[in-house]
């Protein structure tokens, strides 16, 4: 598969560009820049100018709110076909968060001017962008709800349920999650510490709710894990 073919397939798999015709996708692919990042390498920092849209073509990305003390809160994790950096292109403000690679990652980069031109001429793209922004707002609302109303064990269980539903929406048992996350990453997703997450994961293993294997985590029973989150 050539690079252009790979870029077209990646674009076609993104909800932002899935409505484009093949000829449009090939034209768009020709204007993309390919960037590669090592594990933990920063893609852009909070406060940087918003000059491009990134589309994940391989690997995984975390979107992070950093603190002045060096801690971080992970507010989103992204996989192939997901996009990020769109907010700054819409309102022209600096980057609202930091993006970093969770593992060896490649993104396809669309410059701001090219994105704005597409947005002006493609009503379907505007609709897809609005749908994506609404979905992100709903997801973040749910995240705030979990932080306020669930204890740490509940937040961990619910985060695993959400990751499983993103991976295999229809599955209820034995959902295998590819696992680029460290325990520190998981702690940063739920507002805990690495030590507390390690203890809670061990408890979930003991209860038969999850299995941990090299580079993967298996959700044994999503319904039971959901009930565990709601205790």
CSV table of C-alpha atoms in Angstrom, one decimal:
chain,number,residue,atom,x,y,z
A,1,UNK,CA,0.0,0.0,0.0
A,2,UNK,CA,1.4,3.4,-1.0
A,3,UNK,CA,1.5,6.3,1.4
A,4,UNK,CA,-1.3,8.1,-0.5
A,5,UNK,CA,-3.5,4.9,-0.3
A,6,UNK,CA,-2.8,4.6,3.5
A,7,UNK,CA,-3.7,8.3,4.0
A,8,UNK,CA,-6.9,7.9,2.0
A,9,UNK,CA,-7.9,4.8,4.1
A,10,UNK,CA,-7.1,6.8,7.3
A,11,UNK,CA,-9.2,9.7,6.2
A,12,UNK,CA,-12.1,7.4,5.1
A,13,UNK,CA,-12.1,5.9,8.6
A,14,UNK,CA,-12.4,9.3,10.3
A,15,UNK,CA,-15.9,10.5,11.1
A,16,UNK,CA,-14.8,14.0,10.0
A,17,UNK,CA,-14.0,13.0,6.4
A,18,UNK,CA,-16.0,9.7,5.9
A,19,UNK,CA,-18.6,11.5,3.7
A,20,UNK,CA,-15.9,12.6,1.2
A,21,UNK,CA,-15.8,11.0,-2.3
A,22,UNK,CA,-12.7,9.0,-3.2
A,23,UNK,CA,-11.4,11.8,-5.5
A,24,UNK,CA,-11.8,14.3,-2.7
A,25,UNK,CA,-10.0,12.1,-0.3
A,26,UNK,CA,-7.1,11.6,-2.7
A,27,UNK,CA,-6.8,15.3,-3.3
A,28,UNK,CA,-6.9,16.0,0.5
A,29,UNK,CA,-4.3,13.2,1.2
A,30,UNK,CA,-1.9,15.0,-1.2
A,31,UNK,CA,-1.9,18.1,1.1
A,32,UNK,CA,-1.3,16.3,4.3
A,33,UNK,CA,2.0,16.2,6.2
A,34,UNK,CA,3.1,13.0,7.9
A,35,UNK,CA,4.6,13.3,11.4
A,36,UNK,CA,6.0,10.6,13.6
A,37,UNK,CA,6.4,10.7,17.4
A,38,UNK,CA,8.1,8.5,19.9
A,39,UNK,CA,6.4,7.2,23.1
A,40,UNK,CA,5.8,10.2,25.5
A,41,UNK,CA,6.9,12.7,22.9
A,42,UNK,CA,4.9,16.0,23.0
A,43,UNK,CA,3.0,16.8,19.8
A,44,UNK,CA,2.0,20.2,20.9
A,45,UNK,CA,1.9,22.1,24.2
A,46,UNK,CA,-1.0,23.9,25.9
A,47,UNK,CA,-0.7,27.5,24.8
A,48,UNK,CA,0.9,26.8,21.4
A,49,UNK,CA,-0.6,28.5,18.4
A,50,UNK,CA,-3.3,26.4,16.8
A,51,UNK,CA,-2.0,26.0,13.3
A,52,UNK,CA,-3.1,22.5,12.2
A,53,UNK,CA,-5.5,19.6,12.6
A,54,UNK,CA,-4.0,16.2,13.5
A,55,UNK,CA,-5.5,12.9,12.4
A,56,UNK,CA,-4.1,9.8,14.1
A,57,UNK,CA,-3.0,7.3,11.5
A,58,UNK,CA,-1.3,4.8,13.9
A,59,UNK,CA,-0.5,4.5,17.6
A,60,UNK,CA,-2.3,6.4,20.3
A,61,UNK,CA,-2.4,10.0,21.7
A,62,UNK,CA,-3.3,11.4,25.1
A,63,UNK,CA,-4.8,14.9,25.6
A,64,UNK,CA,-3.5,16.3,28.8
A,65,UNK,CA,-4.1,19.3,31.1
A,66,UNK,CA,-0.8,19.9,32.8
A,67,UNK,CA,-0.3,21.5,36.2
A,68,UNK,CA,2.5,23.8,37.3
A,69,UNK,CA,3.7,21.1,39.7
A,70,UNK,CA,4.3,18.7,36.9
A,71,UNK,CA,1.2,16.6,37.4
A,72,UNK,CA,-1.3,16.0,34.6
A,73,UNK,CA,-4.9,15.1,34.0
A,74,UNK,CA,-5.6,13.0,31.0
A,75,UNK,CA,-8.9,14.1,29.5
A,76,UNK,CA,-9.0,12.0,26.3
A,77,UNK,CA,-7.2,9.1,24.6
A,78,UNK,CA,-7.3,8.8,20.9
A,79,UNK,CA,-6.6,6.0,18.3
A,80,UNK,CA,-6.4,5.6,14.5
A,81,UNK,CA,-9.1,7.7,12.8
A,82,UNK,CA,-9.5,10.1,15.7
A,83,UNK,CA,-8.6,13.7,15.2
A,84,UNK,CA,-7.5,16.5,17.6
A,85,UNK,CA,-6.6,20.2,17.5
A,86,UNK,CA,-9.8,21.3,15.9
A,87,UNK,CA,-10.8,23.7,18.7
A,88,UNK,CA,-8.0,26.1,18.0
A,89,UNK,CA,-8.8,26.1,14.3
A,90,UNK,CA,-12.4,27.0,14.9
A,91,UNK,CA,-11.9,30.0,17.3
A,92,UNK,CA,-8.2,30.9,16.6
A,93,UNK,CA,-7.2,30.7,20.3
A,94,UNK,CA,-4.1,28.9,21.5
A,95,UNK,CA,-4.1,25.2,22.2
A,96,UNK,CA,-6.3,24.5,25.2
A,97,UNK,CA,-4.4,21.3,26.2
A,98,UNK,CA,-1.2,19.4,25.6
A,99,UNK,CA,-1.1,16.4,23.2
A,100,UNK,CA,1.5,13.6,23.6
A,101,UNK,CA,2.1,10.2,22.1
A,102,UNK,CA,1.2,7.2,24.3
A,103,UNK,CA,3.3,4.9,22.1
A,104,UNK,CA,5.1,5.1,18.8
A,105,UNK,CA,2.6,7.2,16.8
A,106,UNK,CA,2.0,8.8,13.5
A,107,UNK,CA,-0.3,11.6,12.6
A,108,UNK,CA,-1.4,13.2,9.4
A,109,UNK,CA,-1.4,17.0,9.7
A,110,UNK,CA,-3.7,19.4,7.8
A,111,UNK,CA,-2.7,23.1,8.0
A,112,UNK,CA,-5.2,25.6,9.4
A,113,UNK,CA,-5.8,27.5,6.1
A,114,UNK,CA,-6.5,24.3,4.2
A,115,UNK,CA,-8.9,23.2,6.9
A,116,UNK,CA,-10.7,26.5,6.9
A,117,UNK,CA,-11.1,26.4,3.1
A,118,UNK,CA,-12.6,22.9,3.3
A,119,UNK,CA,-14.9,24.1,6.1
A,120,UNK,CA,-16.2,27.0,4.0
A,121,UNK,CA,-16.9,24.8,1.0
A,122,UNK,CA,-18.2,21.5,2.6
A,123,UNK,CA,-21.4,21.7,4.6
A,124,UNK,CA,-21.1,18.0,5.4
A,125,UNK,CA,-17.7,18.7,7.0
A,126,UNK,CA,-19.3,21.5,9.2
A,127,UNK,CA,-22.0,19.1,10.3
A,128,UNK,CA,-19.5,16.4,11.1
A,129,UNK,CA,-17.4,18.9,13.1
A,130,UNK,CA,-20.4,20.1,15.1
A,131,UNK,CA,-21.5,16.5,15.8
A,132,UNK,CA,-17.9,15.7,17.0
A,133,UNK,CA,-17.9,18.8,19.2
A,134,UNK,CA,-21.3,17.8,20.7
A,135,UNK,CA,-20.1,14.3,21.4
A,136,UNK,CA,-16.9,15.6,23.1
A,137,UNK,CA,-19.0,17.9,25.3
A,138,UNK,CA,-21.2,15.0,26.3
A,139,UNK,CA,-18.2,12.9,27.1
A,140,UNK,CA,-16.5,15.6,29.2
A,141,UNK,CA,-19.8,16.1,31.0
A,142,UNK,CA,-19.9,12.5,31.9
A,143,UNK,CA,-16.3,12.7,33.0
A,144,UNK,CA,-17.1,15.6,35.4
A,145,UNK,CA,-20.1,13.6,36.7
A,146,UNK,CA,-17.8,10.7,37.5
A,147,UNK,CA,-15.3,12.9,39.3
A,148,UNK,CA,-17.9,14.4,41.5
A,149,UNK,CA,-20.2,11.4,42.2
A,150,UNK,CA,-18.1,8.3,42.1
A,151,UNK,CA,-15.3,7.3,44.5
A,152,UNK,CA,-11.9,6.3,43.1
A,153,UNK,CA,-12.8,2.6,42.7
A,154,UNK,CA,-16.0,3.6,40.9
A,155,UNK,CA,-14.1,6.0,38.6
A,156,UNK,CA,-11.6,3.3,37.7
A,157,UNK,CA,-14.3,0.7,37.0
A,158,UNK,CA,-16.3,3.2,34.9
A,159,UNK,CA,-13.2,4.3,32.9
A,160,UNK,CA,-12.4,0.6,32.0
A,161,UNK,CA,-16.1,0.2,31.0
A,162,UNK,CA,-15.9,3.2,28.7
A,163,UNK,CA,-12.6,2.0,27.1
A,164,UNK,CA,-14.2,-1.4,26.5
A,165,UNK,CA,-17.3,0.2,24.9
A,166,UNK,CA,-15.1,2.3,22.7
A,167,UNK,CA,-13.1,-0.8,21.6
A,168,UNK,CA,-16.1,-3.2,21.1
A,169,UNK,CA,-19.4,-1.5,21.6
A,170,UNK,CA,-21.6,-4.6,21.2
A,171,UNK,CA,-19.4,-6.9,23.3
A,172,UNK,CA,-20.3,-7.8,27.0
A,173,UNK,CA,-17.6,-10.3,27.9
A,174,UNK,CA,-13.9,-10.9,27.4
A,175,UNK,CA,-13.2,-7.5,25.8
A,176,UNK,CA,-9.4,-7.2,25.2
A,177,UNK,CA,-8.0,-3.7,25.4
A,178,UNK,CA,-4.6,-3.0,23.8
A,179,UNK,CA,-2.8,-1.4,26.6
A,180,UNK,CA,-0.3,1.4,25.9
A,181,UNK,CA,-1.1,3.0,29.3
A,182,UNK,CA,1.0,3.0,32.4
A,183,UNK,CA,-0.6,2.9,35.8
A,184,UNK,CA,0.4,6.6,36.1
A,185,UNK,CA,-1.5,7.3,32.9
A,186,UNK,CA,-4.6,5.5,34.3
A,187,UNK,CA,-4.2,7.4,37.5
A,188,UNK,CA,-4.1,10.7,35.5
A,189,UNK,CA,-7.4,9.7,33.8
A,190,UNK,CA,-9.3,9.3,37.1
A,191,UNK,CA,-7.7,11.7,39.5
A,192,UNK,CA,-5.8,9.1,41.6
A,193,UNK,CA,-2.2,8.0,42.3
A,194,UNK,CA,-0.2,5.2,40.7
A,195,UNK,CA,-0.2,3.3,44.0
A,196,UNK,CA,-3.9,3.6,44.5
A,197,UNK,CA,-4.6,2.4,40.9
A,198,UNK,CA,-2.3,-0.5,41.3
A,199,UNK,CA,-4.2,-1.6,44.5
A,200,UNK,CA,-7.6,-1.2,42.8
A,201,UNK,CA,-6.5,-3.1,39.7
A,202,UNK,CA,-5.4,-6.0,41.9
A,203,UNK,CA,-8.8,-6.0,43.6
A,204,UNK,CA,-10.6,-6.1,40.3
A,205,UNK,CA,-8.4,-9.1,39.3
A,206,UNK,CA,-9.2,-10.8,42.6
A,207,UNK,CA,-12.9,-10.3,42.0
A,208,UNK,CA,-12.7,-11.9,38.5
A,209,UNK,CA,-13.7,-8.7,36.8
A,210,UNK,CA,-10.5,-8.2,34.7
A,211,UNK,CA,-7.4,-10.1,33.7
A,212,UNK,CA,-4.1,-8.4,33.1
A,213,UNK,CA,-1.8,-9.9,30.5
A,214,UNK,CA,1.4,-8.5,28.8
A,215,UNK,CA,0.4,-5.4,26.8
A,216,UNK,CA,-3.3,-6.0,27.3
A,217,UNK,CA,-6.1,-5.9,29.8
A,218,UNK,CA,-9.2,-8.1,29.4
A,219,UNK,CA,-12.6,-7.0,30.8
A,220,UNK,CA,-14.2,-10.3,31.8
A,221,UNK,CA,-17.7,-9.1,32.3
A,222,UNK,CA,-18.7,-5.5,31.4
A,223,UNK,CA,-22.1,-5.7,33.1
A,224,UNK,CA,-20.6,-6.8,36.4
A,225,UNK,CA,-17.9,-4.2,36.1
A,226,UNK,CA,-20.6,-1.5,35.5
A,227,UNK,CA,-22.4,-2.6,38.7
A,228,UNK,CA,-19.1,-2.5,40.5
A,229,UNK,CA,-18.7,1.1,39.4
A,230,UNK,CA,-22.1,2.1,40.7
A,231,UNK,CA,-21.8,0.7,44.2
